[in-house]
Every structure is written in structure tokens, then in C-alpha cells.
mmCIF file with all atom_site columns, C-alpha atoms in Angstrom:
data_model
loop_
_atom_site.group_PDB
_atom_site.id
_atom_site.type_symbol
_atom_site.label_atom_id
_atom_site.label_alt_id
_atom_site.label_comp_id
_atom_site.label_asym_id
_atom_site.label_entity_id
_atom_site.label_seq_id
_atom_site.pdbx_PDB_ins_code
_atom_site.Cartn_x
_atom_site.Cartn_y
_atom_site.Cartn_z
_atom_site.occupancy
_atom_site.B_iso_or_equiv
_atom_site.pdbx_formal_charge
_atom_site.auth_seq_id
_atom_site.auth_comp_id
_atom_site.auth_asym_id
_atom_site.auth_atom_id
_atom_site.pdbx_PDB_model_num
ATOM 1   C CA . MET Q 1 1   ? -4.528  -15.073 10.969  1.00 0.00 ? 35  MET Q CA 1
ATOM 2   C CA . ASP Q 1 2   ? -7.568  -16.773 10.665  1.00 0.00 ? 36  ASP Q CA 1
ATOM 3   C CA . LYS Q 1 3   ? -10.198 -14.895 12.596  1.00 0.00 ? 37  LYS Q CA 1
ATOM 4   C CA . GLN Q 1 4   ? -10.828 -11.470 10.654  1.00 0.00 ? 38  GLN Q CA 1
ATOM 5   C CA . LYS Q 1 5   ? -13.120 -8.475  11.681  1.00 0.00 ? 39  LYS Q CA 1
ATOM 6   C CA . VAL Q 1 6   ? -14.079 -6.411  8.260   1.00 0.00 ? 40  VAL Q CA 1
ATOM 7   C CA . ASN Q 1 7   ? -15.407 -3.019  9.422   1.00 0.00 ? 41  ASN Q CA 1
ATOM 8   C CA . ILE Q 1 8   ? -17.210 -2.179  7.065   1.00 0.00 ? 42  ILE Q CA 1
ATOM 9   C CA . THR Q 1 9   ? -18.826 1.838   5.978   1.00 0.00 ? 43  THR Q CA 1
ATOM 10  C CA . SER Q 1 10  ? -22.129 3.207   4.790   1.00 0.00 ? 44  SER Q CA 1
ATOM 11  C CA . SER Q 1 11  ? -19.919 3.883   2.005   1.00 0.00 ? 45  SER Q CA 1
ATOM 12  C CA . MET Q 1 12  ? -18.597 -0.088  1.300   1.00 0.00 ? 46  MET Q CA 1
ATOM 13  C CA . LYS Q 1 13  ? -23.366 -0.835  1.748   1.00 0.00 ? 47  LYS Q CA 1
ATOM 14  C CA . LYS Q 1 14  ? -24.013 1.409   -1.426  1.00 0.00 ? 48  LYS Q CA 1
ATOM 15  C CA . LYS Q 1 15  ? -22.440 0.165   -3.595  1.00 0.00 ? 49  LYS Q CA 1
ATOM 16  C CA . GLY Q 1 16  ? -22.613 -3.553  -2.611  1.00 0.00 ? 50  GLY Q CA 1
ATOM 17  C CA . TYR Q 1 17  ? -19.069 -5.511  -1.826  1.00 0.00 ? 51  TYR Q CA 1
ATOM 18  C CA . SER Q 1 18  ? -15.611 -3.786  -2.571  1.00 0.00 ? 52  SER Q CA 1
ATOM 19  C CA . SER Q 1 19  ? -12.133 -4.662  -1.618  1.00 0.00 ? 53  SER Q CA 1
ATOM 20  C CA . SER Q 1 20  ? -10.847 -1.121  -2.293  1.00 0.00 ? 54  SER Q CA 1
ATOM 21  C CA . SER Q 1 21  ? -9.404  0.387   0.717   1.00 0.00 ? 55  SER Q CA 1
ATOM 22  C CA . HIS Q 1 22  ? -12.914 2.500   2.084   1.00 0.00 ? 56  HIS Q CA 1
ATOM 23  C CA . TYR Q 1 23  ? -12.406 -0.107  4.851   1.00 0.00 ? 57  TYR Q CA 1
ATOM 24  C CA . ARG Q 1 24  ? -9.859  -1.893  6.649   1.00 0.00 ? 58  ARG Q CA 1
ATOM 25  C CA . ILE Q 1 25  ? -9.140  -5.837  7.492   1.00 0.00 ? 59  ILE Q CA 1
ATOM 26  C CA . ASN Q 1 26  ? -8.528  -6.045  11.651  1.00 0.00 ? 60  ASN Q CA 1
ATOM 27  C CA . SER Q 1 27  ? -7.041  -8.454  13.332  1.00 0.00 ? 61  SER Q CA 1
ATOM 28  C CA . VAL Q 1 28  ? -8.649  -10.085 16.288  1.00 0.00 ? 62  VAL Q CA 1
ATOM 29  C CA . VAL Q 1 29  ? -5.882  -10.879 17.450  1.00 0.00 ? 63  VAL Q CA 1
ATOM 30  C CA . GLY Q 1 30  ? -3.158  -9.028  19.832  1.00 0.00 ? 64  GLY Q CA 1
ATOM 31  C CA . GLN Q 1 31  ? -2.786  -5.770  18.920  1.00 0.00 ? 65  GLN Q CA 1
ATOM 32  C CA . SER Q 1 32  ? 1.098   -6.568  19.405  1.00 0.00 ? 66  SER Q CA 1
ATOM 33  C CA . GLU Q 1 33  ? 0.903   -8.986  16.826  1.00 0.00 ? 67  GLU Q CA 1
ATOM 34  C CA . GLN Q 1 34  ? 1.129   -6.895  13.177  1.00 0.00 ? 68  GLN Q CA 1
ATOM 35  C CA . VAL Q 1 35  ? -0.599  -8.913  9.727   1.00 0.00 ? 69  VAL Q CA 1
ATOM 36  C CA . LEU Q 1 36  ? 2.166   -9.347  7.198   1.00 0.00 ? 70  LEU Q CA 1
ATOM 37  C CA . ALA Q 1 37  ? -0.898  -10.333 4.852   1.00 0.00 ? 71  ALA Q CA 1
ATOM 38  C CA . THR Q 1 38  ? -5.194  -11.127 5.339   1.00 0.00 ? 72  THR Q CA 1
ATOM 39  C CA . LYS Q 1 39  ? -6.578  -13.094 2.192   1.00 0.00 ? 73  LYS Q CA 1
ATOM 40  C CA . PHE Q 1 40  ? -9.169  -11.146 0.061   1.00 0.00 ? 74  PHE Q CA 1
ATOM 41  C CA . VAL Q 1 41  ? -10.221 -13.689 -1.899  1.00 0.00 ? 75  VAL Q CA 1
ATOM 42  C CA . GLN Q 1 42  ? -13.272 -16.663 -1.465  1.00 0.00 ? 76  GLN Q CA 1
ATOM 43  C CA . TRP Q 1 43  ? -11.203 -19.516 -3.420  1.00 0.00 ? 77  TRP Q CA 1
ATOM 44  C CA . ASP Q 1 44  ? -8.502  -21.556 -1.651  1.00 0.00 ? 78  ASP Q CA 1
ATOM 45  C CA . VAL Q 1 45  ? -4.248  -20.132 -2.190  1.00 0.00 ? 79  VAL Q CA 1
ATOM 46  C CA . ASN Q 1 46  ? -1.301  -20.945 -1.480  1.00 0.00 ? 80  ASN Q CA 1
ATOM 47  C CA . PRO Q 1 47  ? -0.368  -19.722 2.224   1.00 0.00 ? 81  PRO Q CA 1
ATOM 48  C CA . LEU Q 1 48  ? 1.561   -17.064 3.182   1.00 0.00 ? 82  LEU Q CA 1
ATOM 49  C CA . GLU Q 1 49  ? 4.695   -19.110 3.905   1.00 0.00 ? 83  GLU Q CA 1
ATOM 50  C CA . SER Q 1 50  ? 5.236   -19.458 0.197   1.00 0.00 ? 84  SER Q CA 1
ATOM 51  C CA . LEU Q 1 51  ? 5.749   -15.999 -0.970  1.00 0.00 ? 85  LEU Q CA 1
ATOM 52  C CA . SER Q 1 52  ? 8.312   -15.746 1.744   1.00 0.00 ? 86  SER Q CA 1
ATOM 53  C CA . ASN Q 1 53  ? 11.030  -15.254 -0.985  1.00 0.00 ? 87  ASN Q CA 1
ATOM 54  C CA . SER Q 1 54  ? 8.780   -12.638 -2.284  1.00 0.00 ? 88  SER Q CA 1
ATOM 55  C CA . LYS Q 1 55  ? 9.564   -8.732  -2.226  1.00 0.00 ? 89  LYS Q CA 1
ATOM 56  C CA . VAL Q 1 56  ? 6.220   -6.742  -0.994  1.00 0.00 ? 90  VAL Q CA 1
ATOM 57  C CA . TYR Q 1 57  ? 6.708   -10.070 1.706   1.00 0.00 ? 91  TYR Q CA 1
ATOM 58  C CA . LEU Q 1 58  ? 9.856   -9.103  2.694   1.00 0.00 ? 92  LEU Q CA 1
ATOM 59  C CA . LEU Q 1 59  ? 9.506   -5.446  2.965   1.00 0.00 ? 93  LEU Q CA 1
ATOM 60  C CA . ARG Q 1 60  ? 5.736   -5.645  4.602   1.00 0.00 ? 94  ARG Q CA 1
ATOM 61  C CA . ALA Q 1 61  ? 7.606   -8.109  6.985   1.00 0.00 ? 95  ALA Q CA 1
ATOM 62  C CA . LYS Q 1 62  ? 11.249  -5.504  7.777   1.00 0.00 ? 96  LYS Q CA 1
ATOM 63  C CA . LEU Q 1 63  ? 8.634   -2.690  7.906   1.00 0.00 ? 97  LEU Q CA 1
ATOM 64  C CA . ASN Q 1 64  ? 7.027   -5.531  10.427  1.00 0.00 ? 98  ASN Q CA 1
ATOM 65  C CA . ARG Q 1 65  ? 10.088  -6.046  12.334  1.00 0.00 ? 99  ARG Q CA 1
ATOM 66  C CA . GLY Q 1 66  ? 10.170  -1.794  12.672  1.00 0.00 ? 100 GLY Q CA 1
ATOM 67  C CA . GLU Q 1 67  ? 12.696  -0.232  10.348  1.00 0.00 ? 101 GLU Q CA 1
ATOM 68  C CA . ARG Q 1 68  ? 12.131  2.403   8.144   1.00 0.00 ? 102 ARG Q CA 1
ATOM 69  C CA . MET Q 1 69  ? 12.601  2.688   4.697   1.00 0.00 ? 103 MET Q CA 1
ATOM 70  C CA . SER Q 1 70  ? 14.825  6.124   5.001   1.00 0.00 ? 104 SER Q CA 1
ATOM 71  C CA . ARG Q 1 71  ? 16.928  8.250   2.098   1.00 0.00 ? 105 ARG Q CA 1
ATOM 72  C CA . GLU Q 1 72  ? 19.109  8.255   4.159   1.00 0.00 ? 106 GLU Q CA 1
ATOM 73  C CA . ASP Q 1 73  ? 20.196  4.678   5.268   1.00 0.00 ? 107 ASP Q CA 1
ATOM 74  C CA . GLU Q 1 74  ? 24.037  3.545   4.175   1.00 0.00 ? 108 GLU Q CA 1
ATOM 75  C CA . LEU Q 1 75  ? 22.309  1.306   0.886   1.00 0.00 ? 109 LEU Q CA 1
ATOM 76  C CA . LEU Q 1 76  ? 21.057  4.056   -0.592  1.00 0.00 ? 110 LEU Q CA 1
ATOM 77  C CA . ARG Q 1 77  ? 20.669  2.701   -3.552  1.00 0.00 ? 111 ARG Q CA 1
ATOM 78  C CA . ALA Q 1 78  ? 18.733  -0.279  -2.451  1.00 0.00 ? 112 ALA Q CA 1
ATOM 79  C CA . LEU Q 1 79  ? 15.850  1.439   -0.579  1.00 0.00 ? 113 LEU Q CA 1
ATOM 80  C CA . LEU Q 1 80  ? 15.399  4.453   -3.171  1.00 0.00 ? 114 LEU Q CA 1
ATOM 81  C CA . GLU Q 1 81  ? 14.584  1.246   -6.210  1.00 0.00 ? 115 GLU Q CA 1
ATOM 82  C CA . LYS Q 1 82  ? 12.168  0.159   -2.531  1.00 0.00 ? 116 LYS Q CA 1
ATOM 83  C CA . LYS Q 1 83  ? 10.253  3.374   -2.255  1.00 0.00 ? 117 LYS Q CA 1
ATOM 84  C CA . ASP Q 1 84  ? 10.182  3.693   -6.556  1.00 0.00 ? 118 ASP Q CA 1
ATOM 85  C CA . TRP Q 1 85  ? 8.653   -0.497  -6.463  1.00 0.00 ? 119 TRP Q CA 1
ATOM 86  C CA . LEU Q 1 86  ? 6.494   0.112   -3.542  1.00 0.00 ? 120 LEU Q CA 1
ATOM 87  C CA . CYS Q 1 87  ? 4.643   3.784   -4.950  1.00 0.00 ? 121 CYS Q CA 1
ATOM 88  C CA . GLU Q 1 88  ? 4.140   1.681   -8.430  1.00 0.00 ? 122 GLU Q CA 1
ATOM 89  C CA . ALA Q 1 89  ? 3.127   -0.970  -7.309  1.00 0.00 ? 123 ALA Q CA 1
ATOM 90  C CA . VAL Q 1 90  ? 0.612   1.180   -5.131  1.00 0.00 ? 124 VAL Q CA 1
ATOM 91  C CA . ASN Q 1 91  ? -0.865  2.800   -7.350  1.00 0.00 ? 125 ASN Q CA 1
ATOM 92  C CA . SER Q 1 92  ? -0.799  0.357   -10.999 1.00 0.00 ? 126 SER Q CA 1
ATOM 93  C CA . ASN Q 1 93  ? -1.926  -2.314  -9.039  1.00 0.00 ? 127 ASN Q CA 1
ATOM 94  C CA . THR Q 1 94  ? -6.584  -2.439  -9.606  1.00 0.00 ? 128 THR Q CA 1
ATOM 95  C CA . TYR Q 1 95  ? -7.783  -4.137  -6.540  1.00 0.00 ? 129 TYR Q CA 1
ATOM 96  C CA . PHE Q 1 96  ? -6.853  -1.440  -3.885  1.00 0.00 ? 130 PHE Q CA 1
ATOM 97  C CA . ARG Q 1 97  ? -5.024  2.025   -3.601  1.00 0.00 ? 131 ARG Q CA 1
ATOM 98  C CA . THR Q 1 98  ? -2.987  1.668   0.420   1.00 0.00 ? 132 THR Q CA 1
ATOM 99  C CA . ALA Q 1 99  ? -2.304  -2.483  -0.746  1.00 0.00 ? 133 ALA Q CA 1
ATOM 100 C CA . VAL Q 1 100 ? -0.325  -4.911  -2.613  1.00 0.00 ? 134 VAL Q CA 1
ATOM 101 C CA . PRO Q 1 101 ? -1.428  -7.344  -4.327  1.00 0.00 ? 135 PRO Q CA 1
ATOM 102 C CA . LEU Q 1 102 ? -0.073  -11.237 -5.188  1.00 0.00 ? 136 LEU Q CA 1
ATOM 103 C CA . GLN Q 1 103 ? -1.259  -14.276 -5.268  1.00 0.00 ? 137 GLN Q CA 1
ATOM 104 C CA . GLY Q 1 104 ? -4.599  -13.797 -3.259  1.00 0.00 ? 138 GLY Q CA 1
ATOM 105 C CA . TRP Q 1 105 ? -2.799  -11.759 -0.172  1.00 0.00 ? 139 TRP Q CA 1
ATOM 106 C CA . ARG Q 1 106 ? -3.705  -8.497  0.430   1.00 0.00 ? 140 ARG Q CA 1
ATOM 107 C CA . PHE Q 1 107 ? -0.451  -6.990  1.581   1.00 0.00 ? 141 PHE Q CA 1
ATOM 108 C CA . ASP Q 1 108 ? -0.921  -3.818  3.148   1.00 0.00 ? 142 ASP Q CA 1
ATOM 109 C CA . PHE Q 1 109 ? 1.511   -0.412  3.470   1.00 0.00 ? 143 PHE Q CA 1
ATOM 110 C CA . PHE Q 1 110 ? -1.352  2.553   4.748   1.00 0.00 ? 144 PHE Q CA 1
ATOM 111 C CA . ASP Q 1 111 ? 1.162   2.754   7.832   1.00 0.00 ? 145 ASP Q CA 1
ATOM 112 C CA . VAL Q 1 112 ? 3.512   3.590   5.609   1.00 0.00 ? 146 VAL Q CA 1
ATOM 113 C CA . LEU Q 1 113 ? 2.295   5.243   3.233   1.00 0.00 ? 147 LEU Q CA 1
ATOM 114 C CA . LYS Q 1 114 ? 0.979   9.114   1.783   1.00 0.00 ? 148 LYS Q CA 1
ATOM 115 C CA . LYS Q 1 115 ? -1.800  10.982  0.346   1.00 0.00 ? 149 LYS Q CA 1
ATOM 116 C CA . TYR Q 1 116 ? -1.146  13.364  -2.027  1.00 0.00 ? 150 TYR Q CA 1
ATOM 117 C CA . ILE Q 1 117 ? -2.790  15.730  -4.489  1.00 0.00 ? 151 ILE Q CA 1
ATOM 118 C CA . VAL Q 1 118 ? -1.023  16.554  -7.600  1.00 0.00 ? 152 VAL Q CA 1
ATOM 119 C CA . SER Q 1 119 ? -2.427  18.826  -10.900 1.00 0.00 ? 153 SER Q CA 1
ATOM 120 C CA . GLN Q 1 120 ? -1.246  17.636  -13.640 1.00 0.00 ? 154 GLN Q CA 1
ATOM 121 C CA . TYR Q 1 121 ? -2.178  18.558  -16.986 1.00 0.00 ? 155 TYR Q CA 1
ATOM 122 C CA . GLY Q 1 122 ? -5.199  20.688  -16.152 1.00 0.00 ? 156 GLY Q CA 1
ATOM 123 C CA . ARG Q 1 123 ? -6.501  17.896  -13.588 1.00 0.00 ? 157 ARG Q CA 1
ATOM 124 C CA . TRP Q 1 124 ? -6.546  16.834  -10.143 1.00 0.00 ? 158 TRP Q CA 1
ATOM 125 C CA . ALA Q 1 125 ? -5.854  13.348  -9.763  1.00 0.00 ? 159 ALA Q CA 1
ATOM 126 C CA . GLU Q 1 126 ? -5.106  11.132  -5.809  1.00 0.00 ? 160 GLU Q CA 1
ATOM 127 C CA . TYR Q 1 127 ? -2.085  9.661   -5.871  1.00 0.00 ? 161 TYR Q CA 1
ATOM 128 C CA . TYR Q 1 128 ? -0.300  7.094   -2.354  1.00 0.00 ? 162 TYR Q CA 1
ATOM 129 C CA . ALA Q 1 129 ? 3.215   7.396   -2.206  1.00 0.00 ? 163 ALA Q CA 1
ATOM 130 C CA . PRO Q 1 130 ? 5.865   6.308   0.977   1.00 0.00 ? 164 PRO Q CA 1
ATOM 131 C CA . ASP Q 1 131 ? 7.426   10.194  -0.713  1.00 0.00 ? 165 ASP Q CA 1
ATOM 132 C CA . ARG Q 1 132 ? 6.927   13.026  -3.556  1.00 0.00 ? 166 ARG Q CA 1
ATOM 133 C CA . THR Q 1 133 ? 10.396  12.005  -4.563  1.00 0.00 ? 167 THR Q CA 1
ATOM 134 C CA . SER Q 1 134 ? 9.010   8.578   -4.996  1.00 0.00 ? 168 SER Q CA 1
ATOM 135 C CA . LEU Q 1 135 ? 5.210   9.825   -6.450  1.00 0.00 ? 169 LEU Q CA 1
ATOM 136 C CA . ARG Q 1 136 ? 6.918   12.142  -9.095  1.00 0.00 ? 170 ARG Q CA 1
ATOM 137 C CA . ALA Q 1 137 ? 9.762   9.431   -10.263 1.00 0.00 ? 171 ALA Q CA 1
ATOM 138 C CA . TYR Q 1 138 ? 6.398   7.811   -11.055 1.00 0.00 ? 172 TYR Q CA 1
ATOM 139 C CA . LEU Q 1 139 ? 4.426   9.747   -13.025 1.00 0.00 ? 173 LEU Q CA 1
ATOM 140 C CA . TYR Q 1 140 ? 5.475   11.502  -16.125 1.00 0.00 ? 174 TYR Q CA 1
ATOM 141 C CA . GLY Q 1 141 ? 5.143   14.325  -17.963 1.00 0.00 ? 175 GLY Q CA 1
ATOM 142 C CA . ARG Q 1 142 ? 5.375   17.623  -16.737 1.00 0.00 ? 176 ARG Q CA 1
ATOM 143 C CA . ILE Q 1 143 ? 3.641   18.180  -12.528 1.00 0.00 ? 177 ILE Q CA 1
ATOM 144 C CA . ASN Q 1 144 ? 2.109   21.866  -11.555 1.00 0.00 ? 178 ASN Q CA 1
ATOM 145 C CA . GLN Q 1 145 ? 1.839   21.386  -8.198  1.00 0.00 ? 179 GLN Q CA 1
ATOM 146 C CA . ILE Q 1 146 ? 2.125   18.313  -4.916  1.00 0.00 ? 180 ILE Q CA 1
ATOM 147 C CA . VAL Q 1 147 ? -0.616  18.662  -2.532  1.00 0.00 ? 181 VAL Q CA 1
ATOM 148 C CA . GLU Q 1 148 ? 0.535   16.104  0.735   1.00 0.00 ? 182 GLU Q CA 1
ATOM 149 C CA . ILE Q 1 149 ? -3.113  15.373  2.043   1.00 0.00 ? 183 ILE Q CA 1
ATOM 150 C CA . PRO Q 1 150 ? -2.282  15.079  6.259   1.00 0.00 ? 184 PRO Q CA 1
ATOM 151 C CA . LYS Q 1 151 ? -3.585  11.539  8.080   1.00 0.00 ? 185 LYS Q CA 1
ATOM 152 C CA . GLN Q 1 152 ? -6.592  12.650  10.683  1.00 0.00 ? 186 GLN Q CA 1
#
């Protein structure tokens, strides 16, 4: 995990260094090994193992094992809370659009999030969420329309 390759888009070159989701950090290690998190700050931070009891670490580890976040699970209430929590955590942080920051580490959930455009109060806004239900739980007020944008 020490060696990382950063893919820079043309929009990053114009705007300078950005920690938004306009780029993806790909690990140089084998494709079979999935990365839990990547360091996104320049200073020293606590090791990733020190965050092993955090909610975001446990959720990313569960998804890396191949388990799914499905609403039909036997632990429906806990799963709904996880989906709702993930939607709120992704859309309320100011660092990333598809990731959750925690103590200098970036936990990316791009693989399980869907992109939605929401019409609310006469304007359109972009959100990322696991599903429409968690997005509706996150948003307040009257929602005119929710449109899912397919991944390419």
C-alpha cells in the first residue's frame, strides 16, 4: 500500500491539486488485493490498523470480503442504518464525493454508490447514494424527481 499511482484528469491540471473524486487512486499492488483506504494527507497519521473498530473501516472490510449491503438481509434494521449512514457520510463531507475521510485516510465507496440527480425546490443537485431509499432519508423537504445516472 506504500506504492500508489494517481490518475490525474485534465480538470485537475487546470484547477491544481484537488482531493475530490475527479481522480481515482489505484494501487500498484496486484488487482486481486483490494485496498481498504488510502492516505490523502501529506503529514504523518496513525496507522490504518488503529481505525479497525471504526464504522467506516468495518463497512469497507465487509464489502471487500464480497458481502453485500442488501435490504433483504436478516439484520434489516442494522443494514438500513448502514446504508443511510453511508449516504449521509458521503454527501455531508467536504473532501470527497464518493469517499468518507477519517483521520487522514480516504475510504472509497465508489463501487457501491450510484449517482443521482435530484430536482428539489426548482434546482437540480447531484448526490451519491447506495439506493433511492437512503437518499430520500438523507434529503429534507419535497423532492420533485430523482434520476439515476448510469455508470459508464
